[in-house]
Coordinates of N, CA, C and O in Angstrom, one line a residue:
G1 N -56.6 -22.3 -26.5 CA -55.4 -22.9 -25.8 C -54.1 -22.2 -26.2 O -53.2 -22.1 -25.4
N2 N -54.0 -21.7 -27.5 CA -52.8 -21.1 -27.9 C -52.6 -19.8 -27.2 O -51.4 -19.4 -26.9
L3 N -53.6 -19.0 -27.0 CA -53.5 -17.7 -26.3 C -53.1 -17.9 -24.9 O -52.2 -17.2 -24.4
A4 N -53.6 -18.9 -24.2 CA -53.2 -19.2 -22.8 C -51.7 -19.6 -22.8 O -51.0 -19.2 -21.9
S5 N -51.3 -20.4 -23.8 CA -49.9 -20.8 -23.8 C -49.0 -19.6 -24.0 O -47.9 -19.5 -23.4
E6 N -49.4 -18.7 -24.9 CA -48.6 -17.4 -25.1 C -48.5 -16.6 -23.9 O -47.5 -16.0 -23.5
R7 N -49.7 -16.5 -23.2 CA -49.7 -15.7 -21.9 C -48.8 -16.3 -20.9 O -48.0 -15.6 -20.2
D8 N -48.8 -17.6 -20.8 CA -47.9 -18.3 -19.8 C -46.4 -18.0 -20.2 O -45.6 -17.8 -19.3
Q9 N -46.1 -18.1 -21.5 CA -44.8 -17.8 -22.0 C -44.4 -16.4 -21.7 O -43.3 -16.1 -21.2
L10 N -45.3 -15.4 -21.8 CA -45.0 -14.0 -21.5 C -44.7 -13.8 -20.0 O -43.8 -13.1 -19.7
Q11 N -45.5 -14.5 -19.2 CA -45.3 -14.4 -17.8 C -44.0 -15.0 -17.4 O -43.3 -14.4 -16.5
V12 N -43.6 -16.1 -18.0 CA -42.2 -16.7 -17.7 C -41.1 -15.7 -18.1 O -40.2 -15.4 -17.4
E13 N -41.3 -15.1 -19.3 CA -40.3 -14.1 -19.8 C -40.3 -12.9 -18.9 O -39.2 -12.3 -18.6
Q14 N -41.4 -12.4 -18.5 CA -41.5 -11.2 -17.6 C -40.9 -11.6 -16.3 O -40.1 -10.7 -15.7
S15 N -41.1 -12.7 -15.7 CA -40.5 -13.1 -14.5 C -39.0 -13.2 -14.6 O -38.2 -12.7 -13.7
A16 N -38.5 -13.7 -15.7 CA -37.1 -13.8 -15.9 C -36.5 -12.4 -16.1 O -35.4 -12.1 -15.5
F17 N -37.2 -11.5 -16.8 CA -36.7 -10.2 -17.0 C -36.7 -9.4 -15.6 O -35.7 -8.8 -15.3
T18 N -37.7 -9.6 -14.8 CA -37.8 -8.9 -13.5 C -36.7 -9.5 -12.6 O -36.0 -8.7 -11.9
A19 N -36.4 -10.7 -12.7 CA -35.4 -11.3 -11.9 C -34.0 -10.8 -12.3 O -33.2 -10.5 -11.4
R20 N -33.8 -10.6 -13.6 CA -32.5 -10.1 -14.1 C -32.4 -8.6 -13.6 O -31.3 -8.2 -13.2
L21 N -33.4 -7.9 -13.7 CA -33.4 -6.5 -13.2 C -33.0 -6.4 -11.8 O -32.2 -5.6 -11.3
E22 N -33.7 -7.3 -11.0 CA -33.4 -7.3 -9.5 C -31.9 -7.7 -9.3 O -31.3 -7.1 -8.4
E23 N -31.4 -8.7 -10.0 CA -30.0 -9.1 -9.9 C -29.1 -8.0 -10.2 O -28.1 -7.7 -9.5
E24 N -29.4 -7.2 -11.3 CA -28.5 -6.1 -11.7 C -28.6 -5.0 -10.7 O -27.5 -4.4 -10.4
A25 N -29.7 -4.8 -10.1 CA -29.8 -3.8 -9.0 C -29.0 -4.2 -7.8 O -28.3 -3.3 -7.2
R26 N -29.1 -5.5 -7.4 CA -28.3 -5.9 -6.3 C -26.8 -5.8 -6.6 O -26.0 -5.4 -5.7
A27 N -26.4 -6.1 -7.8 CA -25.0 -6.0 -8.2 C -24.5 -4.6 -8.1 O -23.4 -4.3 -7.7
E28 N -25.4 -3.7 -8.6 CA -25.0 -2.2 -8.5 C -24.9 -1.8 -7.1 O -24.0 -1.0 -6.7
E29 N -25.8 -2.2 -6.2 CA -25.8 -1.9 -4.8 C -24.5 -2.4 -4.2 O -23.8 -1.7 -3.4
L30 N -24.1 -3.6 -4.5 CA -22.9 -4.2 -4.0 C -21.7 -3.4 -4.5 O -20.7 -3.0 -3.8
A31 N -21.7 -3.0 -5.8 CA -20.6 -2.3 -6.4 C -20.5 -0.9 -5.7 O -19.4 -0.4 -5.4
E32 N -21.6 -0.3 -5.4 CA -21.6 1.0 -4.7 C -21.1 0.9 -3.3 O -20.3 1.7 -2.9
A33 N -21.4 -0.2 -2.6 CA -20.9 -0.4 -1.3 C -19.4 -0.6 -1.3 O -18.7 -0.1 -0.5
V34 N -18.9 -1.3 -2.3 CA -17.5 -1.6 -2.4 C -16.8 -0.2 -2.7 O -15.7 0.1 -2.1
R35 N -17.3 0.6 -3.6 CA -16.7 1.9 -3.9 C -16.7 2.8 -2.7 O -15.7 3.5 -2.4
A36 N -17.8 2.8 -1.9 CA -17.8 3.6 -0.7 C -16.8 3.1 0.3 O -16.1 3.9 1.0
E37 N -16.6 1.8 0.4 CA -15.6 1.2 1.4 C -14.2 1.6 0.9 O -13.3 2.0 1.7
Q38 N -13.9 1.5 -0.4 CA -12.6 1.9 -1.0 C -12.4 3.4 -0.7 O -11.2 3.8 -0.4
A39 N -13.4 4.2 -0.9 CA -13.2 5.7 -0.7 C -12.9 5.9 0.8 O -12.0 6.8 1.1
A40 N -13.6 5.2 1.7 CA -13.3 5.4 3.1 C -11.9 5.0 3.5 O -11.2 5.6 4.3
E41 N -11.5 3.8 2.9 CA -10.1 3.4 3.1 C -9.1 4.4 2.6 O -8.1 4.6 3.3
A42 N -9.3 4.9 1.4 CA -8.4 5.9 0.8 C -8.4 7.1 1.7 O -7.3 7.7 1.9
A43 N -9.5 7.6 2.2 CA -9.6 8.8 3.1 C -8.8 8.5 4.4 O -8.1 9.4 4.8
A44 N -9.0 7.3 4.9 CA -8.3 7.0 6.2 C -6.8 6.9 6.0 O -6.0 7.4 6.8
L45 N -6.3 6.4 4.8 CA -4.9 6.3 4.5 C -4.4 7.7 4.3 O -3.3 8.1 4.7
A46 N -5.1 8.6 3.6 CA -4.7 10.0 3.3 C -4.5 10.7 4.7 O -3.6 11.5 4.9
E47 N -5.5 10.5 5.6 CA -5.4 11.1 6.9 C -4.2 10.6 7.7 O -3.5 11.4 8.3
R48 N -3.9 9.3 7.6 CA -2.7 8.7 8.3 C -1.5 9.3 7.7 O -0.5 9.6 8.4
D49 N -1.4 9.4 6.4 CA -0.3 10.0 5.7 C 0.0 11.4 6.1 O 1.1 11.8 6.3
A50 N -1.1 12.2 6.3 CA -1.0 13.6 6.7 C -0.4 13.7 8.1 O 0.5 14.5 8.4
V51 N -0.9 12.9 9.0 CA -0.4 12.9 10.4 C 1.1 12.4 10.4 O 1.9 13.0 11.1
A52 N 1.4 11.4 9.6 CA 2.8 10.9 9.6 C 3.7 12.0 9.0 O 4.8 12.3 9.5
A53 N 3.2 12.7 8.0 CA 4.0 13.8 7.3 C 4.3 14.9 8.3 O 5.4 15.5 8.3
E54 N 3.4 15.2 9.3 CA 3.7 16.2 10.3 C 4.9 15.9 11.1 O 5.6 16.8 11.6
S55 N 5.2 14.6 11.2 CA 6.4 14.2 12.0 C 7.6 13.8 11.1 O 8.5 13.2 11.5
G56 N 7.4 14.1 9.8 CA 8.5 13.9 8.8 C 8.5 12.5 8.2 O 9.5 12.1 7.6
F57 N 7.5 11.7 8.5 CA 7.4 10.3 8.0 C 6.8 10.2 6.6 O 5.9 11.0 6.3
T58 N 7.3 9.3 5.8 CA 6.7 9.0 4.5 C 6.3 7.6 4.4 O 7.0 6.7 4.9
R59 N 5.2 7.3 3.7 CA 4.7 5.9 3.6 C 5.6 5.2 2.7 O 6.0 5.7 1.6
S60 N 5.8 3.9 3.0 CA 6.6 3.0 2.1 C 6.0 3.0 0.7 O 4.8 3.0 0.6
P61 N 6.9 2.9 -0.3 CA 6.3 2.8 -1.7 C 5.6 1.5 -2.0 O 4.9 1.4 -3.0
N62 N 5.7 0.5 -1.1 CA 5.1 -0.8 -1.4 C 4.4 -1.5 -0.2 O 4.0 -2.6 -0.4
D63 N 4.3 -0.8 0.9 CA 3.6 -1.4 2.1 C 2.9 -0.3 2.8 O 3.6 0.5 3.5
D64 N 1.6 -0.2 2.8 CA 0.8 0.9 3.4 C 1.0 0.9 4.9 O 0.6 1.9 5.6
S65 N 1.5 -0.2 5.5 CA 1.6 -0.2 7.0 C 3.0 0.2 7.5 O 3.2 0.2 8.7
I66 N 3.9 0.6 6.6 CA 5.2 1.0 7.0 C 5.5 2.4 6.6 O 5.2 2.9 5.5
Y67 N 6.1 3.2 7.6 CA 6.5 4.6 7.3 C 8.0 4.7 7.7 O 8.5 3.9 8.5
Y68 N 8.6 5.7 7.1 CA 10.1 5.9 7.4 C 10.4 7.4 7.4 O 9.6 8.2 6.8
R69 N 11.5 7.7 8.0 CA 11.9 9.1 8.1 C 13.4 9.1 8.1 O 14.1 8.3 8.8
G70 N 14.0 9.9 7.2 CA 15.5 10.0 7.2 C 16.0 10.7 8.5 O 15.3 11.6 9.0
E71 N 17.1 10.2 9.0 CA 17.7 10.8 10.2 C 19.2 11.1 9.9 O 19.8 10.6 9.0
G72 N 19.7 12.0 10.7 CA 21.2 12.2 10.6 C 21.9 11.1 11.3 O 21.3 10.4 12.1
G73 N 23.2 11.0 11.1 CA 23.9 10.0 11.9 C 25.3 9.8 11.2 O 25.4 10.0 10.0
T74 N 26.2 9.3 12.0 CA 27.5 9.0 11.5 C 27.5 7.5 11.1 O 27.0 6.6 11.8
C75 N 28.1 7.3 9.9 CA 28.1 5.9 9.4 C 29.1 5.0 10.2 O 30.1 5.5 10.7
S76 N 28.7 3.8 10.4 CA 29.5 2.9 11.2 C 30.7 2.3 10.5 O 31.6 1.7 11.1
T77 N 30.8 2.6 9.2 CA 32.0 2.2 8.4 C 32.4 3.4 7.6 O 31.8 4.5 7.6
F78 N 33.5 3.2 6.8 CA 34.0 4.3 5.9 C 33.1 4.4 4.7 O 33.3 5.4 3.9
L79 N 32.1 3.5 4.5 CA 31.2 3.6 3.3 C 30.1 4.6 3.6 O 29.8 5.0 4.7
N80 N 29.5 5.1 2.5 CA 28.3 5.9 2.6 C 27.2 5.2 3.3 O 27.1 4.0 3.1
C81 N 26.3 5.9 4.0 CA 25.2 5.2 4.6 C 24.0 6.2 4.7 O 24.2 7.4 4.5
S82 N 22.9 5.7 5.0 CA 21.7 6.5 5.4 C 21.2 5.9 6.7 O 21.2 4.7 6.9
W83 N 20.7 6.8 7.5 CA 20.0 6.4 8.8 C 18.5 6.7 8.6 O 18.1 7.8 8.1
L84 N 17.7 5.7 8.9 CA 16.2 5.9 8.8 C 15.6 5.4 10.1 O 16.0 4.4 10.7
T85 N 14.5 6.1 10.5 CA 13.6 5.5 11.5 C 12.5 4.9 10.7 O 11.9 5.5 9.8
V86 N 12.2 3.6 11.0 CA 11.2 2.8 10.4 C 10.1 2.6 11.4 O 10.3 2.1 12.5
L87 N 8.8 2.9 11.1 CA 7.7 2.8 12.0 C 6.7 1.9 11.3 O 6.4 2.0 10.1
T88 N 6.1 1.0 12.1 CA 5.1 0.1 11.6 C 3.7 0.3 12.2 O 3.7 0.5 13.4
I89 N 2.7 0.2 11.4 CA 1.3 0.4 11.9 C 0.8 -0.9 12.4 O 0.1 -1.0 13.3
D90 N 1.2 -2.0 11.8 CA 0.8 -3.4 12.1 C 2.0 -4.1 12.7 O 3.1 -3.7 12.6
D91 N 1.7 -5.3 13.4 CA 2.8 -6.1 13.9 C 3.6 -6.6 12.7 O 3.1 -7.0 11.7
C92 N 4.9 -6.5 12.9 CA 5.9 -7.1 11.9 C 6.9 -7.9 12.8 O 8.0 -7.4 13.0
L93 N 6.4 -9.0 13.3 CA 7.2 -9.7 14.2 C 8.5 -10.4 13.7 O 9.4 -10.7 14.4
A94 N 8.5 -10.5 12.3 CA 9.7 -11.0 11.7 C 10.6 -9.9 11.2 O 11.7 -10.1 10.6
G95 N 10.2 -8.6 11.5 CA 11.0 -7.5 11.1 C 10.5 -6.8 9.9 O 9.6 -7.2 9.2
V96 N 11.2 -5.7 9.6 CA 10.9 -4.9 8.4 C 12.1 -4.9 7.5 O 13.2 -4.5 7.9
Y97 N 11.9 -5.2 6.2 CA 13.0 -5.2 5.2 C 13.0 -3.8 4.6 O 11.9 -3.3 4.2
V98 N 14.1 -3.1 4.5 CA 14.2 -1.8 4.0 C 15.3 -1.8 2.9 O 16.5 -2.2 3.2
A99 N 15.1 -1.3 1.7 CA 16.1 -1.2 0.7 C 16.1 0.3 0.2 O 15.0 1.0 0.2
S100 N 17.3 0.8 -0.1 CA 17.4 2.2 -0.5 C 18.5 2.3 -1.5 O 19.4 1.5 -1.6
S101 N 18.3 3.3 -2.4 CA 19.4 3.6 -3.4 C 20.0 5.0 -3.1 O 19.3 5.9 -2.6
L102 N 21.3 5.1 -3.4 CA 22.0 6.4 -3.3 C 22.2 6.9 -4.7 O 22.7 6.2 -5.6
Y103 N 21.8 8.2 -4.9 CA 21.8 8.8 -6.2 C 22.8 9.9 -6.2 O 22.9 10.7 -5.2
A104 N 23.6 10.0 -7.3 CA 24.5 11.1 -7.5 C 23.7 12.3 -8.0 O 24.0 13.5 -7.7
S105 N 22.8 12.0 -8.8 CA 21.9 13.0 -9.4 C 20.5 12.3 -9.7 O 20.4 11.1 -9.4
E106 N 19.6 13.0 -10.3 CA 18.2 12.5 -10.5 C 18.2 11.0 -11.0 O 17.4 10.2 -10.4
N107 N 18.9 10.7 -12.0 CA 18.8 9.3 -12.6 C 20.0 8.5 -12.5 O 20.1 7.5 -13.2
V108 N 21.0 8.9 -11.6 CA 22.2 8.2 -11.6 C 22.4 7.5 -10.2 O 22.7 8.2 -9.2
V109 N 22.2 6.2 -10.1 CA 22.3 5.5 -8.9 C 23.8 5.1 -8.7 O 24.4 4.5 -9.6
I110 N 24.4 5.4 -7.6 CA 25.8 5.1 -7.3 C 26.0 4.1 -6.2 O 27.1 3.6 -6.0
G111 N 24.8 3.7 -5.6 CA 24.9 2.6 -4.6 C 23.5 2.2 -4.2 O 22.6 3.0 -4.3
S112 N 23.5 1.0 -3.6 CA 22.2 0.6 -3.0 C 22.5 -0.3 -1.9 O 23.6 -0.9 -1.8
G113 N 21.6 -0.4 -0.9 CA 21.8 -1.2 0.2 C 20.5 -1.6 0.8 O 19.4 -1.1 0.4
N114 N 20.5 -2.5 1.9 CA 19.3 -2.9 2.5 C 19.6 -3.3 3.9 O 20.8 -3.5 4.3
S115 N 18.6 -3.4 4.7 CA 18.7 -3.8 6.1 C 17.4 -4.4 6.6 O 16.3 -4.2 5.9
I116 N 17.4 -5.2 7.6 CA 16.2 -5.8 8.2 C 16.2 -5.4 9.7 O 17.2 -5.6 10.4
T117 N 15.1 -4.9 10.2 CA 15.0 -4.6 11.6 C 14.7 -5.8 12.4 O 14.4 -6.9 11.8
G118 N 14.8 -5.7 13.7 CA 14.3 -6.8 14.5 C 12.8 -6.8 14.4 O 12.2 -5.9 13.8
G119 N 12.1 -7.7 15.1 CA 10.7 -7.8 15.1 C 10.1 -6.5 15.8 O 10.6 -6.0 16.8
L120 N 9.0 -6.0 15.2 CA 8.4 -4.8 15.7 C 6.9 -5.1 15.9 O 6.2 -5.7 15.1
R121 N 6.4 -4.6 17.0 CA 4.9 -4.6 17.3 C 4.3 -3.4 16.7 O 5.0 -2.4 16.4
A122 N 3.0 -3.4 16.5 CA 2.3 -2.3 15.9 C 2.6 -1.0 16.7 O 2.6 -1.0 17.9
G123 N 3.0 0.0 15.9 CA 3.3 1.3 16.6 C 4.7 1.5 17.0 O 5.1 2.5 17.5
E124 N 5.5 0.4 16.9 CA 6.9 0.5 17.3 C 7.8 1.0 16.1 O 7.4 0.9 15.0
A125 N 8.9 1.6 16.5 CA 9.8 2.1 15.5 C 11.2 1.5 15.8 O 11.5 1.1 16.9
A126 N 12.1 1.5 14.7 CA 13.4 1.1 14.8 C 14.3 2.0 14.0 O 13.9 2.5 13.0
L127 N 15.5 2.2 14.5 CA 16.5 3.0 13.8 C 17.3 2.0 12.9 O 17.8 1.0 13.4
V128 N 17.5 2.3 11.7 CA 18.2 1.4 10.7 C 19.3 2.2 10.0 O 19.1 3.3 9.6
E129 N 20.4 1.5 9.8 CA 21.5 2.1 9.0 C 21.5 1.3 7.7 O 21.6 0.0 7.7
I130 N 21.5 2.0 6.6 CA 21.6 1.4 5.3 C 23.0 1.7 4.8 O 23.3 2.9 4.6
I131 N 23.8 0.8 4.5 CA 25.2 1.0 4.0 C 25.2 0.8 2.5 O 24.6 -0.2 2.0
Y132 N 25.9 1.7 1.8 CA 26.0 1.6 0.4 C 27.4 1.1 0.0 O 28.3 2.0 -0.2
P133 N 27.6 -0.2 -0.2 CA 28.9 -0.7 -0.6 C 29.3 -0.1 -2.0 O 28.4 0.1 -2.8
G134 N 30.5 0.3 -2.2 CA 31.0 0.8 -3.5 C 30.7 2.2 -3.7 O 31.0 2.8 -4.7
A135 N 30.2 2.9 -2.7 CA 29.9 4.3 -2.8 C 30.6 5.2 -1.8 O 30.1 6.2 -1.4
S136 N 31.8 4.7 -1.4 CA 32.5 5.5 -0.3 C 33.0 6.8 -0.9 O 33.4 6.9 -2.0
G137 N 32.8 7.8 -0.1 CA 33.3 9.2 -0.4 C 32.3 9.9 -1.4 O 32.5 11.1 -1.6
A138 N 31.4 9.2 -2.0 CA 30.4 9.8 -2.9 C 29.4 10.6 -2.1 O 29.1 10.3 -1.0
S139 N 28.9 11.7 -2.7 CA 27.8 12.4 -2.1 C 26.6 12.4 -3.0 O 26.7 12.2 -4.2
G140 N 25.5 12.5 -2.4 CA 24.2 12.4 -3.1 C 23.0 12.4 -2.2 O 23.2 12.8 -1.0
F141 N 21.9 11.9 -2.7 CA 20.7 11.7 -1.8 C 20.2 10.3 -1.9 O 20.5 9.6 -2.9
S142 N 19.6 9.9 -0.9 CA 19.1 8.5 -0.9 C 17.6 8.5 -1.0 O 16.9 9.5 -0.7
E143 N 17.0 7.4 -1.5 CA 15.6 7.2 -1.6 C 15.3 5.8 -1.3 O 15.9 4.9 -1.8
V144 N 14.3 5.6 -0.4 CA 13.8 4.3 -0.1 C 13.1 3.7 -1.3 O 12.2 4.3 -1.8
T145 N 13.5 2.5 -1.7 CA 12.9 1.9 -2.9 C 11.9 0.8 -2.5 O 11.1 0.4 -3.2
Q146 N 12.1 0.3 -1.2 CA 11.2 -0.8 -0.7 C 11.3 -0.8 0.8 O 12.4 -0.6 1.4
A147 N 10.2 -1.0 1.4 CA 10.1 -1.1 2.9 C 8.9 -1.9 3.2 O 7.8 -1.5 2.9
N148 N 9.0 -3.2 3.6 CA 7.9 -4.0 3.8 C 8.0 -4.9 5.0 O 9.1 -5.3 5.4
C149 N 6.9 -5.2 5.6 CA 6.8 -6.1 6.8 C 7.1 -7.5 6.3 O 6.5 -8.0 5.3
L150 N 8.0 -8.2 7.0 CA 8.3 -9.6 6.7 C 7.3 -10.5 7.4 O 7.0 -10.3 8.6
A151 N 6.8 -11.5 6.7 CA 5.7 -12.3 7.3 C 6.4 -13.4 8.2 O 7.5 -13.7 8.1

């Protein structure tokens, strides 16, 4: 009787061990599928970035569905400004918020400003003027610090 009891216990342990191995194998398969999906998404994003770059567009630093491009233009006030074309990949029916900083040099911000576009459908673009209060007459370069779709 004792031998039969030990054999039954071994079978239970073996079944539990086999079940755990199968569970670990399923978890690894799932992890591999997730990694493959992430790699495909990253590749698609890199492809979209390359196509956008051909037209001078840069992806937003904080929203993968927004791209922008600097434009020339005369400021509507005596203050410094930047003109940007903002392009959205997805619908942004409440508009796109854009913030930018004006730099005198690499680490010296001399002004910042923001603007909100009107509502945009996927694939639509808008021209935006960012005005930098307090930076009139200054020269430098601007950098978009935020551009995101408003919900």
